[in-house]
Amino acid sequence: MRRHSLLSIVSILALVAAPASVGLAQPTPRLADPADDVDVDEDEDWDEEDEDWDEEDEDWGEEEEEPAGGGATRPPVADPEDVSEEEPLDEPEPGDDQSLLDSAAPSSDPTRAAWTSPQSVLTLHGYLRVRGELQDNFFLDHRNTWPFSLWVPGSSEASVEGNCNGEAMEGGTGTCGRSDRLRYANMRVRLQPTLALSDDVRVHMTIDVLDNAVLGSSPDRVINGGIPAGGVDGPPIDFGSTGVSSTSSGDAFRDSIYVRRAWAEVTNRALGQLRFGRMAHEWGLGMLYNAGDNLDGDYSSEIDRIQAITRYSNLFFGASYDFAGEGVVMSPLTNLRAVPFDFTGADDIRQFSFLAAYRMGEEEQEERLANGDWVLNAGLYFLYRKQRLGSELALDRDDEVSSLDGLLVRRNARQVTPDVWVQFLWGDLRLELEAAMHIGSIRNTQRTEFRDEDRRILSGGFALQAEYRLLDEALGIYLDTGLATGDSQARGISNRENTYQQEDGNRRLTHFGFHPNYRIDLILFRNVLGNIGGVYYLRPGLSYDLVRTAFGQRVGARVDVIYSRANRTSQIREYGDRNNNNLGLELDASVYYRSEDGPGLTDGFYAAFQYGILFPLAGLKESGLGVGNAQTLRLILGVEY
């Protein structure tokens, strides 16, 4: 028995001391010390060992290729005959470090995502940004017209206790006069951690910290009648020595930390990939579904879904079931730890999606372009949704309902949305198109009552981007255009207005709007109107990089001119010239700088200074009133990682 026990202990120790079969490297042979006496036999043994290592290295290279940013790799084995202090180390190729991280980074587009990742690794991507804004006359001299009145400064013509201007005095209620400018700065920290449990299992999250928090909005001062934690007691002045974290119950609309997305990806290399959770919703150019992942983005599309995708070579096929809207969700008041549940399935929005796409891999694509060949990527995204009952009456209530009696409204809505995306690349030329349509019907558009309206939905739009680069890609020539159908019986073209309310009872709903994060300018569509809808636009532009390195450093400038025109004369307001649909001509200019501090081409410090001026045309003039130019100055400071 003792002999067997001893053998067992020795076996266990041998197993512990042996290197693992996966993920651990073989030990590196000790280099011979020049001072050591080495005989011929030892040299022959050393050469045999080198040959063995060379054979193993060849076998290692013949194995399945590790994913970019793959897990543990073998350390290099030095040949004692090749060691030289005079030989410089090899410089890394541009993008080598980035390739080690790309496979773990989350991708909003499932056809662009890497299907393998490093083993057992936690990576972090994201950015920190600070933006300063100066907005002058964004209301275009229309102080009392919606939605332009949103941009009138709050102090404009407001009476002030003790007077606003001049000498302060008791009983004074002087106004501050007509102010035209808004000045503020905001910030956001975006965290995108990815936990790769193995090559085939990953968990992604997107977390926004201080999401568009206005700088100075939460000073150390009296808040809601009390002193904030860590604050200093004193007189009720409106400025303090420090800042405090914002909370939705105190001085902000939401808490400092906002979890935007959380989803998992499980890959079976023979079958495909399964995605589930709350994830980004993006397709094509982002005209209709936009993840808002860019450094200067504000809006994003998130969706709760279970999605399956399979691929064969460069072909992708996918389908999903989406939880687009569950209506009334209940959580029993008697048990605060109870799991919330869907109170009824009758008010749910049921949604399904299907996709088919051809997208060439990045390396293959770059190789074809380098050889002078063209590349064509394309895809079709099809979305179907329906809803039988609406529950807005219950959702509008502040208290939790115990019964839906009298709180449901018949809706009977169905809609299909085909979305086509095409990308053509040839040399330094890029042409990219996205076109989509809404086709469907809705029996009742009212939120709180039933009216047998029986509307028909038929709307569509497209966005086209053309780019050509010259002078070793330093000079960029751009031409963007797009169209979104309007509605002759709707009033207003902004996303802040009721664009589906028909003035004469017309049954057709034809207004089409782009995603608000699909941006082409700095003033009119980005801010004043909120999005592109019911218009046609044309945007030529030029950019030139004074400094442009292979590692991502950029110093340059860009100029764009944006012309826009409403598609339907009757959709714009009661203006003097009813036959002129021209909305405006906008000139935008920017200078930018990006460092090469990070492993990726876009990682590092980024700074941009932008100026824009909008010249309103007849379509933005209000009857009996004038119209003024709008201007903006923007400063963007950011760090991407």
XYZ file of C-alpha atoms in Angstrom:
641
model
C 0.000 0.000 0.000
C 2.804 2.408 0.888
C 4.443 1.672 -2.461
C 1.206 2.405 -4.327
C 0.692 5.626 -2.330
C 4.231 6.750 -3.092
C 3.724 6.049 -6.806
C 0.460 8.013 -6.739
C 2.122 11.011 -5.114
C 4.977 10.937 -7.628
C 2.495 10.717 -10.510
C 0.508 13.694 -9.229
C 3.648 15.791 -8.807
C 4.739 14.880 -12.330
C 1.395 15.979 -13.735
C 1.569 19.271 -11.873
C 5.097 19.959 -13.045
C 4.365 19.098 -16.697
C 3.226 21.950 -18.981
C -0.442 22.012 -19.925
C -1.279 20.697 -23.366
C -3.115 23.896 -24.333
C -2.128 27.491 -23.714
C 1.299 26.921 -22.057
C 4.534 27.376 -23.976
C 7.464 24.997 -23.957
C 10.431 26.163 -21.883
C 13.024 28.172 -23.775
C 16.480 26.521 -23.924
C 19.171 28.376 -21.977
C 21.559 30.237 -24.230
C 25.169 29.133 -23.952
C 27.400 31.460 -21.962
C 30.506 32.393 -24.000
C 32.586 31.863 -20.892
C 31.410 28.273 -20.538
C 33.489 25.412 -21.911
C 31.381 23.624 -24.478
C 32.684 20.498 -26.142
C 31.820 19.228 -29.587
C 29.286 16.682 -28.343
C 27.325 19.347 -26.496
C 27.331 21.483 -29.663
C 25.944 18.570 -31.652
C 23.247 18.045 -29.024
C 22.401 21.740 -29.169
C 22.054 21.597 -32.986
C 19.763 18.583 -32.710
C 17.623 20.448 -30.202
C 17.474 23.426 -32.575
C 16.311 21.150 -35.385
C 13.627 19.735 -33.108
C 12.458 23.224 -32.203
C 12.423 24.221 -35.897
C 10.251 21.219 -36.716
C 7.904 22.095 -33.864
C 7.752 25.703 -35.072
C 6.762 24.479 -38.529
C 4.075 22.281 -36.990
C 2.851 25.271 -34.947
C 2.462 27.334 -38.109
C 0.555 24.536 -39.854
C -2.074 24.413 -37.126
C -5.299 26.379 -37.422
C -4.509 30.082 -37.390
C -5.034 31.834 -34.084
C -7.610 34.617 -34.166
C -6.387 38.188 -34.281
C -5.512 39.048 -30.736
C -5.420 35.336 -29.962
C -4.696 33.885 -26.579
C -1.400 32.529 -25.290
C 1.297 32.317 -27.957
C 4.676 30.638 -27.922
C 7.605 32.805 -26.921
C 10.303 33.172 -29.596
C 13.271 30.833 -29.334
C 16.611 32.520 -29.911
C 19.365 30.809 -31.899
C 22.707 31.369 -30.131
C 24.489 31.725 -33.471
C 22.129 34.526 -34.557
C 22.271 36.599 -31.387
C 23.919 39.932 -32.108
C 23.875 43.143 -30.137
C 24.393 45.164 -33.313
C 21.221 43.956 -35.066
C 18.257 46.266 -34.397
C 14.905 44.908 -33.344
C 12.256 44.618 -36.024
C 9.825 47.510 -36.006
C 6.175 46.459 -35.740
C 4.080 46.849 -38.824
C 1.243 49.407 -38.685
C -1.809 47.870 -37.088
C -0.016 44.845 -35.590
C -1.058 45.769 -32.061
C -4.560 46.577 -33.228
C -4.920 43.132 -34.803
C -4.339 41.650 -31.360
C -7.401 43.468 -30.031
C -9.844 43.635 -32.947
C -11.332 40.182 -32.490
C -12.471 41.000 -28.972
C -14.001 44.369 -29.815
C -17.797 44.417 -30.080
C -19.316 45.162 -33.482
C -22.778 46.615 -33.991
C -23.031 45.044 -37.453
C -23.142 41.216 -37.175
C -21.572 40.804 -40.626
C -18.483 42.773 -39.525
C -17.914 41.010 -36.206
C -14.994 38.648 -35.685
C -16.180 35.127 -35.003
C -13.254 34.148 -32.820
C -11.564 35.866 -29.911
C -8.728 35.488 -27.414
C -9.068 32.849 -24.744
C -10.089 33.967 -21.272
C -9.345 37.640 -21.701
C -11.037 40.865 -20.690
C -10.602 43.776 -23.090
C -11.856 47.329 -22.834
C -12.709 49.725 -25.640
C -14.481 53.068 -25.647
C -13.743 56.751 -25.402
C -13.862 59.866 -23.253
C -15.031 63.087 -24.860
C -15.665 66.695 -23.890
C -17.564 69.003 -26.256
C -18.028 72.742 -26.082
C -20.942 74.312 -27.996
C -21.850 77.867 -28.927
C -25.214 78.110 -30.730
C -26.240 81.475 -32.109
C -29.820 82.125 -33.311
C -30.755 78.481 -33.775
C -34.401 79.623 -33.607
C -33.839 81.560 -36.892
C -35.641 84.615 -35.444
C -38.835 82.517 -34.993
C -39.182 82.938 -31.229
C -42.804 81.809 -31.023
C -42.910 79.080 -33.683
C -42.504 75.404 -32.853
C -39.984 73.740 -32.981
C -37.710 76.783 -33.433
C -38.790 78.154 -30.051
C -36.923 75.266 -28.402
C -33.683 77.130 -29.101
C -34.666 80.467 -27.541
C -32.460 81.061 -24.437
C -34.450 80.718 -21.230
C -33.423 84.151 -19.955
C -34.658 85.907 -23.088
C -37.236 88.530 -22.032
C -37.529 86.882 -18.596
C -38.256 89.192 -15.671
C -35.630 89.041 -12.925
C -36.138 89.856 -9.263
C -33.796 92.745 -8.465
C -33.303 93.612 -12.150
C -31.157 91.766 -14.673
C -29.163 94.678 -16.056
C -28.068 97.939 -14.508
C -28.279 98.632 -10.776
C -29.668 95.939 -8.508
C -32.617 97.153 -6.436
C -35.390 95.760 -4.263
C -38.665 95.364 -6.076
C -36.983 95.561 -9.457
C -38.212 93.146 -12.143
C -36.175 94.199 -15.151
C -35.677 91.789 -18.055
C -32.415 90.578 -19.532
C -33.402 91.531 -23.059
C -33.437 89.307 -26.094
C -30.584 86.843 -25.935
C -29.701 84.784 -28.999
C -26.866 82.543 -27.842
C -26.606 79.279 -25.945
C -23.217 78.288 -24.502
C -22.461 75.030 -22.716
C -20.152 72.015 -22.596
C -20.856 68.343 -21.975
C -18.974 65.076 -21.610
C -19.337 61.331 -21.833
C -17.216 58.318 -20.930
C -18.104 55.189 -22.880
C -16.919 51.808 -21.614
C -17.198 48.740 -23.854
C -15.816 45.748 -21.944
C -15.684 42.338 -23.583
C -15.191 39.122 -21.637
C -13.993 36.311 -23.901
C -14.381 33.055 -22.015
C -12.978 31.137 -24.980
C -12.619 31.429 -28.722
C -16.354 30.898 -29.082
C -18.061 32.491 -26.068
C -18.050 36.248 -25.443
C -20.020 38.724 -23.346
C -20.184 42.394 -24.377
C -21.428 45.457 -22.536
C -21.744 49.157 -23.341
C -21.821 51.503 -20.354
C -22.031 55.284 -20.527
C -20.699 57.235 -17.557
C -21.781 60.884 -17.187
C -23.737 60.475 -20.416
C -23.849 63.934 -22.018
C -23.604 65.492 -18.571
C -23.474 69.281 -18.839
C -20.250 70.453 -17.236
C -21.040 72.431 -14.112
C -24.554 71.007 -13.791
C -23.908 69.419 -10.380
C -21.818 71.826 -8.284
C -21.243 71.540 -4.553
C -24.165 73.710 -3.498
C -27.581 73.563 -1.839
C -29.616 70.935 -3.721
C -33.280 70.346 -2.958
C -32.978 72.225 0.318
C -30.044 70.273 1.736
C -26.278 70.120 1.709
C -24.896 67.353 -0.569
C -22.784 64.625 0.964
C -19.251 65.890 1.425
C -20.314 69.496 0.922
C -19.454 72.488 3.044
C -22.185 74.321 4.930
C -22.489 77.974 4.050
C -24.624 80.647 2.395
C -26.988 79.563 -0.443
C -24.810 80.763 -3.283
C -25.103 79.187 -6.723
C -21.425 78.393 -7.130
C -19.353 75.960 -5.141
C -15.792 74.815 -4.713
C -16.198 71.263 -6.033
C -18.557 69.083 -8.014
C -20.703 66.185 -6.870
C -22.003 63.124 -8.683
C -25.296 63.715 -10.441
C -28.324 61.586 -9.576
C -31.734 61.280 -11.182
C -33.360 62.138 -7.850
C -31.330 65.308 -7.402
C -30.069 67.561 -10.146
C -29.977 65.378 -13.271
C -32.378 63.491 -15.535
C -30.542 60.192 -15.079
C -27.888 58.692 -12.850
C -24.194 59.044 -13.571
C -23.874 55.460 -14.850
C -26.150 54.266 -17.651
C -25.978 50.653 -18.861
C -26.908 50.817 -22.526
C -26.243 47.290 -23.823
C -25.407 43.815 -22.570
C -25.403 40.762 -24.797
C -23.641 37.459 -25.367
C -22.278 35.764 -28.471
C -21.897 31.992 -28.680
C -20.242 30.622 -31.816
C -20.343 27.126 -33.240
C -17.904 27.135 -36.129
C -19.828 24.482 -38.016
C -23.283 26.020 -37.551
C -22.983 29.744 -36.869
C -23.392 32.274 -34.098
C -26.104 32.910 -31.514
C -26.568 36.418 -30.084
C -28.932 37.220 -27.243
C -29.551 40.156 -24.925
C -29.858 43.913 -25.408
C -27.591 44.856 -28.294
C -26.973 47.582 -30.842
C -29.224 47.719 -33.889
C -27.330 48.842 -36.982
C -27.403 48.156 -40.691
C -25.649 49.583 -43.725
C -24.807 53.268 -43.504
C -26.909 53.698 -40.378
C -29.586 55.620 -42.277
C -32.433 53.798 -40.533
C -30.802 51.737 -37.768
C -27.753 53.380 -36.208
C -25.655 52.228 -33.241
C -24.218 55.692 -32.586
C -20.749 54.327 -31.839
C -18.839 57.276 -33.292
C -16.987 59.678 -31.009
C -19.391 62.562 -31.723
C -22.587 60.470 -31.627
C -25.553 61.155 -29.350
C -28.385 58.835 -30.399
C -28.343 55.073 -30.830
C -30.600 52.150 -31.662
C -30.752 49.370 -29.093
C -32.871 46.266 -29.417
C -33.693 43.286 -27.214
C -33.396 40.236 -29.423
C -32.364 36.635 -29.918
C -30.502 36.326 -33.208
C -28.979 33.396 -35.076
C -26.456 33.973 -37.877
C -24.674 31.497 -40.087
C -21.999 32.074 -42.682
C -20.554 30.254 -45.630
C -17.350 31.833 -46.877
C -18.339 35.506 -47.337
C -22.096 34.872 -47.290
C -24.113 35.652 -44.140
C -27.665 34.597 -43.339
C -29.504 35.493 -40.152
C -32.860 35.669 -38.431
C -34.049 37.038 -35.113
C -36.989 37.334 -32.783
C -37.134 40.791 -31.250
C -38.746 42.053 -28.068
C -39.610 45.399 -29.653
C -42.200 46.406 -27.051
C -43.838 44.424 -24.250
C -46.305 47.094 -23.193
C -47.257 47.052 -19.514
C -44.654 45.345 -17.309
C -45.604 44.497 -13.732
C -43.637 43.973 -10.547
C -45.766 42.961 -7.521
C -45.688 45.714 -4.908
C -45.940 43.194 -2.083
C -42.599 41.626 -2.980
C -39.896 44.066 -4.064
C -37.599 41.192 -4.987
C -40.075 39.603 -7.361
C -39.141 39.233 -11.026
C -41.022 41.744 -13.224
C -43.255 40.190 -15.865
C -45.243 41.130 -18.947
C -48.776 41.888 -17.713
C -50.399 40.886 -21.020
C -49.286 39.722 -24.431
C -52.135 41.508 -26.197
C -50.270 44.839 -26.308
C -46.900 43.420 -27.378
C -45.112 44.537 -30.527
C -44.036 41.324 -32.210
C -41.054 41.725 -34.483
C -38.966 39.423 -36.659
C -35.919 40.183 -38.789
C -34.072 38.397 -41.578
C -30.797 39.261 -43.273
C -28.727 38.025 -46.189
C -25.403 39.656 -46.975
C -22.170 39.223 -48.857
C -19.193 40.885 -47.195
C -15.600 40.186 -48.099
C -13.070 39.793 -45.304
C -10.827 42.762 -44.563
C -7.573 41.073 -45.613
C -9.022 39.663 -48.826
C -10.597 43.020 -49.598
C -7.332 44.919 -49.117
C -5.471 42.395 -51.265
C -7.928 42.767 -54.146
C -7.793 46.556 -53.988
C -3.983 46.496 -53.931
C -4.036 44.360 -57.088
C -6.314 46.822 -58.874
C -9.472 44.700 -58.598
C -12.852 45.989 -57.473
C -14.828 44.864 -54.438
C -18.598 44.614 -54.126
C -20.329 44.084 -50.768
C -24.107 44.015 -50.458
C -26.929 42.905 -48.214
C -30.678 42.820 -47.624
C -32.217 43.366 -44.192
C -35.916 42.606 -43.796
C -37.922 43.534 -40.696
C -41.556 42.659 -39.952
C -43.563 43.951 -36.981
C -47.170 43.930 -35.828
C -49.262 45.076 -32.860
C -52.913 44.348 -32.045
C -53.610 46.526 -28.980
C -52.012 49.671 -27.601
C -51.561 50.348 -23.872
C -50.461 53.997 -23.828
C -53.206 54.871 -21.333
C -51.692 52.487 -18.793
C -48.110 53.486 -19.589
C -48.918 57.176 -19.085
C -50.051 56.619 -15.491
C -47.620 57.385 -12.680
C -48.959 54.683 -10.360
C -48.775 50.946 -10.990
C -51.998 49.549 -12.393
C -53.638 46.416 -11.056
C -56.085 46.034 -13.933
C -56.103 47.021 -17.611
C -59.856 47.535 -17.691
C -60.501 50.527 -19.963
C -56.784 51.120 -20.545
C -56.304 49.241 -23.837
C -56.943 50.636 -27.330
C -57.321 48.702 -30.584
C -54.342 49.325 -32.890
C -54.166 46.664 -35.636
C -50.799 47.694 -37.088
C -48.581 45.762 -39.495
C -45.415 46.910 -41.235
C -42.587 45.437 -43.284
C -39.314 47.282 -43.878
C -36.919 46.037 -46.571
C -33.506 47.735 -46.368
C -30.892 47.287 -49.119
C -27.209 48.142 -48.702
C -24.545 48.133 -51.449
C -20.859 49.071 -51.222
C -18.535 49.347 -54.230
C -14.773 49.811 -53.790
C -12.203 50.273 -56.520
C -8.778 51.699 -55.833
C -9.330 54.949 -53.932
C -13.024 55.161 -54.871
C -15.856 54.279 -52.483
C -19.537 54.276 -53.432
C -22.019 53.246 -50.750
C -25.808 53.208 -50.942
C -28.610 52.377 -48.523
C -32.279 52.415 -49.507
C -35.297 51.409 -47.428
C -39.094 51.422 -47.489
C -41.919 51.172 -44.952
C -44.935 49.235 -46.240
C -47.921 48.445 -44.050
C -51.201 49.494 -42.501
C -52.532 50.805 -39.198
C -56.204 50.842 -38.251
C -55.970 53.476 -35.514
C -53.242 56.074 -34.855
C -54.839 57.605 -31.737
C -53.147 56.940 -28.417
C -56.127 57.103 -26.070
C -59.201 56.344 -28.193
C -60.277 54.288 -31.189
C -60.989 55.874 -34.546
C -61.479 53.691 -37.588
C -58.906 55.524 -39.725
C -57.542 52.536 -41.676
C -54.278 54.185 -42.747
C -51.914 52.818 -45.389
C -48.142 53.173 -44.888
C -45.932 53.673 -47.930
C -42.739 55.691 -47.490
C -39.092 55.386 -48.375
C -35.723 57.006 -48.702
C -32.118 56.512 -49.695
C -28.663 57.789 -48.780
C -25.670 57.739 -51.114
C -22.056 58.417 -50.149
C -19.274 58.869 -52.711
C -15.631 59.338 -51.741
C -12.478 59.545 -53.831
C -8.983 60.021 -52.435
C -5.933 61.470 -54.181
C -2.316 62.367 -53.389
C -1.597 59.212 -51.379
C -5.064 59.516 -49.795
C -4.263 62.942 -48.349
C -6.916 64.711 -50.453
C -10.514 63.578 -50.089
C -13.360 64.502 -52.444
C -16.887 63.785 -51.192
C -20.381 63.895 -52.616
C -23.287 62.811 -50.406
C -26.927 62.941 -51.374
C -30.179 61.520 -50.101
C -33.939 61.705 -50.180
C -36.727 61.019 -47.701
C -40.308 61.075 -48.943
C -42.690 63.680 -47.558
C -46.441 63.769 -46.943
C -48.677 66.323 -48.644
C -51.254 66.113 -45.841
C -48.849 66.406 -42.895
C -47.630 69.627 -41.311
C -43.984 69.879 -40.326
C -40.844 67.982 -41.310
C -38.973 67.655 -38.006
C -39.009 64.633 -35.718
C -40.533 66.830 -32.991
C -43.795 67.245 -34.906
C -46.723 64.975 -35.682
C -45.799 63.890 -39.191
C -48.448 61.147 -39.398
C -51.477 63.316 -38.567
C -53.426 63.866 -41.801
C -55.019 67.275 -42.319
C -57.849 66.187 -44.631
C -58.344 62.595 -43.530
C -56.073 61.186 -46.221
C -55.441 57.483 -45.647
C -51.823 57.365 -46.834
C -48.859 57.926 -44.508
C -45.860 58.734 -46.709
C -43.445 60.725 -44.516
C -40.052 59.026 -44.106
C -37.375 60.001 -41.602
C -33.716 59.055 -41.185
C -32.156 58.032 -37.889
C -31.210 61.165 -35.878
C -27.610 59.973 -35.586
C -27.200 59.925 -39.386
C -25.778 63.424 -39.627
C -24.755 65.541 -42.585
C -24.423 69.019 -41.030
C -23.907 70.990 -37.814
C -27.054 73.125 -37.551
C -30.256 72.489 -39.523
C -30.784 68.714 -39.381
C -28.454 67.938 -36.480
C -30.094 70.424 -34.112
C -32.943 72.608 -35.387
C -35.070 69.922 -37.074
C -33.618 66.912 -35.259
C -33.248 64.563 -38.227
C -33.516 64.262 -42.007
C -37.142 63.764 -43.005
C -39.325 64.730 -45.957
C -36.422 66.429 -47.748
C -33.800 66.099 -50.448
C -30.201 67.120 -49.762
C -26.877 67.430 -51.559
C -23.522 67.731 -49.775
C -20.242 68.165 -51.679
C -17.070 68.379 -49.593
C -13.276 68.466 -49.584
C -10.725 67.393 -46.997
C -6.944 67.529 -46.904
C -4.588 65.883 -44.429
C -1.391 67.846 -43.886
C -0.097 64.914 -41.841
C -1.246 61.364 -42.543
C 0.778 58.432 -41.215
C 0.302 54.699 -41.502
C -0.129 54.514 -37.718
C -3.222 56.727 -37.724
C -1.922 60.228 -37.009
C -3.907 62.936 -38.775
C -3.698 66.713 -39.046
C -6.066 68.216 -41.558
C -9.137 70.241 -42.443
C -12.504 69.663 -44.122
C -15.148 71.880 -45.734
C -18.726 70.852 -46.637
C -21.611 72.681 -48.299
C -25.135 71.367 -47.647
C -28.145 72.295 -49.750
C -31.589 71.055 -48.663
C -35.096 71.233 -50.091
C -38.476 70.014 -48.819
C -40.206 67.436 -51.005
C -43.737 68.692 -50.284
C -44.624 72.382 -50.315
C -47.639 71.865 -48.074
C -45.550 70.112 -45.408
C -43.613 73.239 -44.458
C -45.377 75.951 -42.493
C -47.555 78.822 -43.686
C -44.782 80.717 -45.364
C -45.084 83.635 -47.770
C -43.787 81.862 -50.870
C -45.707 78.599 -51.086
C -43.936 77.594 -54.292
C -40.418 77.706 -52.895
C -39.336 74.536 -51.096
C -35.689 75.494 -50.622
C -34.825 75.178 -46.934
C -31.282 76.376 -46.563
C -27.646 76.470 -47.587
C -25.170 75.561 -44.854
C -21.392 75.899 -44.835
C -19.448 73.754 -42.358
C -15.687 73.782 -41.794
C -13.470 71.899 -39.364
C -9.825 71.382 -38.477
C -8.827 68.195 -36.700
C -5.920 66.380 -35.095
C -5.518 62.745 -34.094
C -2.483 61.255 -32.376
C -1.005 57.781 -32.821
C -0.732 56.866 -29.154
C -2.858 53.714 -29.106
C -2.534 50.305 -30.778
C -5.430 51.024 -33.135
C -5.505 53.479 -36.016
C -8.157 55.560 -34.260
C -6.865 55.113 -30.708
C -5.323 58.063 -28.940
C -6.077 61.750 -28.524
C -8.496 63.505 -30.879
C -9.304 67.210 -31.168
C -11.468 69.133 -33.619
C -12.658 72.702 -33.964
C -15.775 73.227 -36.096
C -17.610 76.247 -37.446
C -20.946 76.276 -39.239
C -23.240 78.935 -40.673
C -26.764 78.373 -42.016
C -28.281 80.709 -44.588
C -32.056 80.069 -44.419
C -33.890 80.177 -47.747
C -37.537 80.847 -48.558
C -38.712 77.495 -47.207
C -37.699 78.506 -43.673
C -39.229 81.965 -43.752
C -42.354 82.559 -41.719
C -45.133 84.710 -43.129
C -44.895 88.281 -41.796
C -41.589 87.685 -40.036
C -37.974 87.838 -41.053
C -35.410 85.095 -40.763
C -31.840 85.293 -39.538
C -28.686 83.291 -40.108
C -27.656 80.698 -37.535
C -24.057 80.026 -36.518
C -22.251 77.527 -34.341
C -18.798 76.970 -32.890
C -17.869 73.522 -31.577
C -14.808 72.148 -29.802
C -14.368 68.384 -29.490
C -11.708 66.839 -27.246
C -11.552 63.085 -26.897
C -9.480 60.004 -26.188
C -10.334 56.718 -27.898
C -9.040 53.396 -26.628
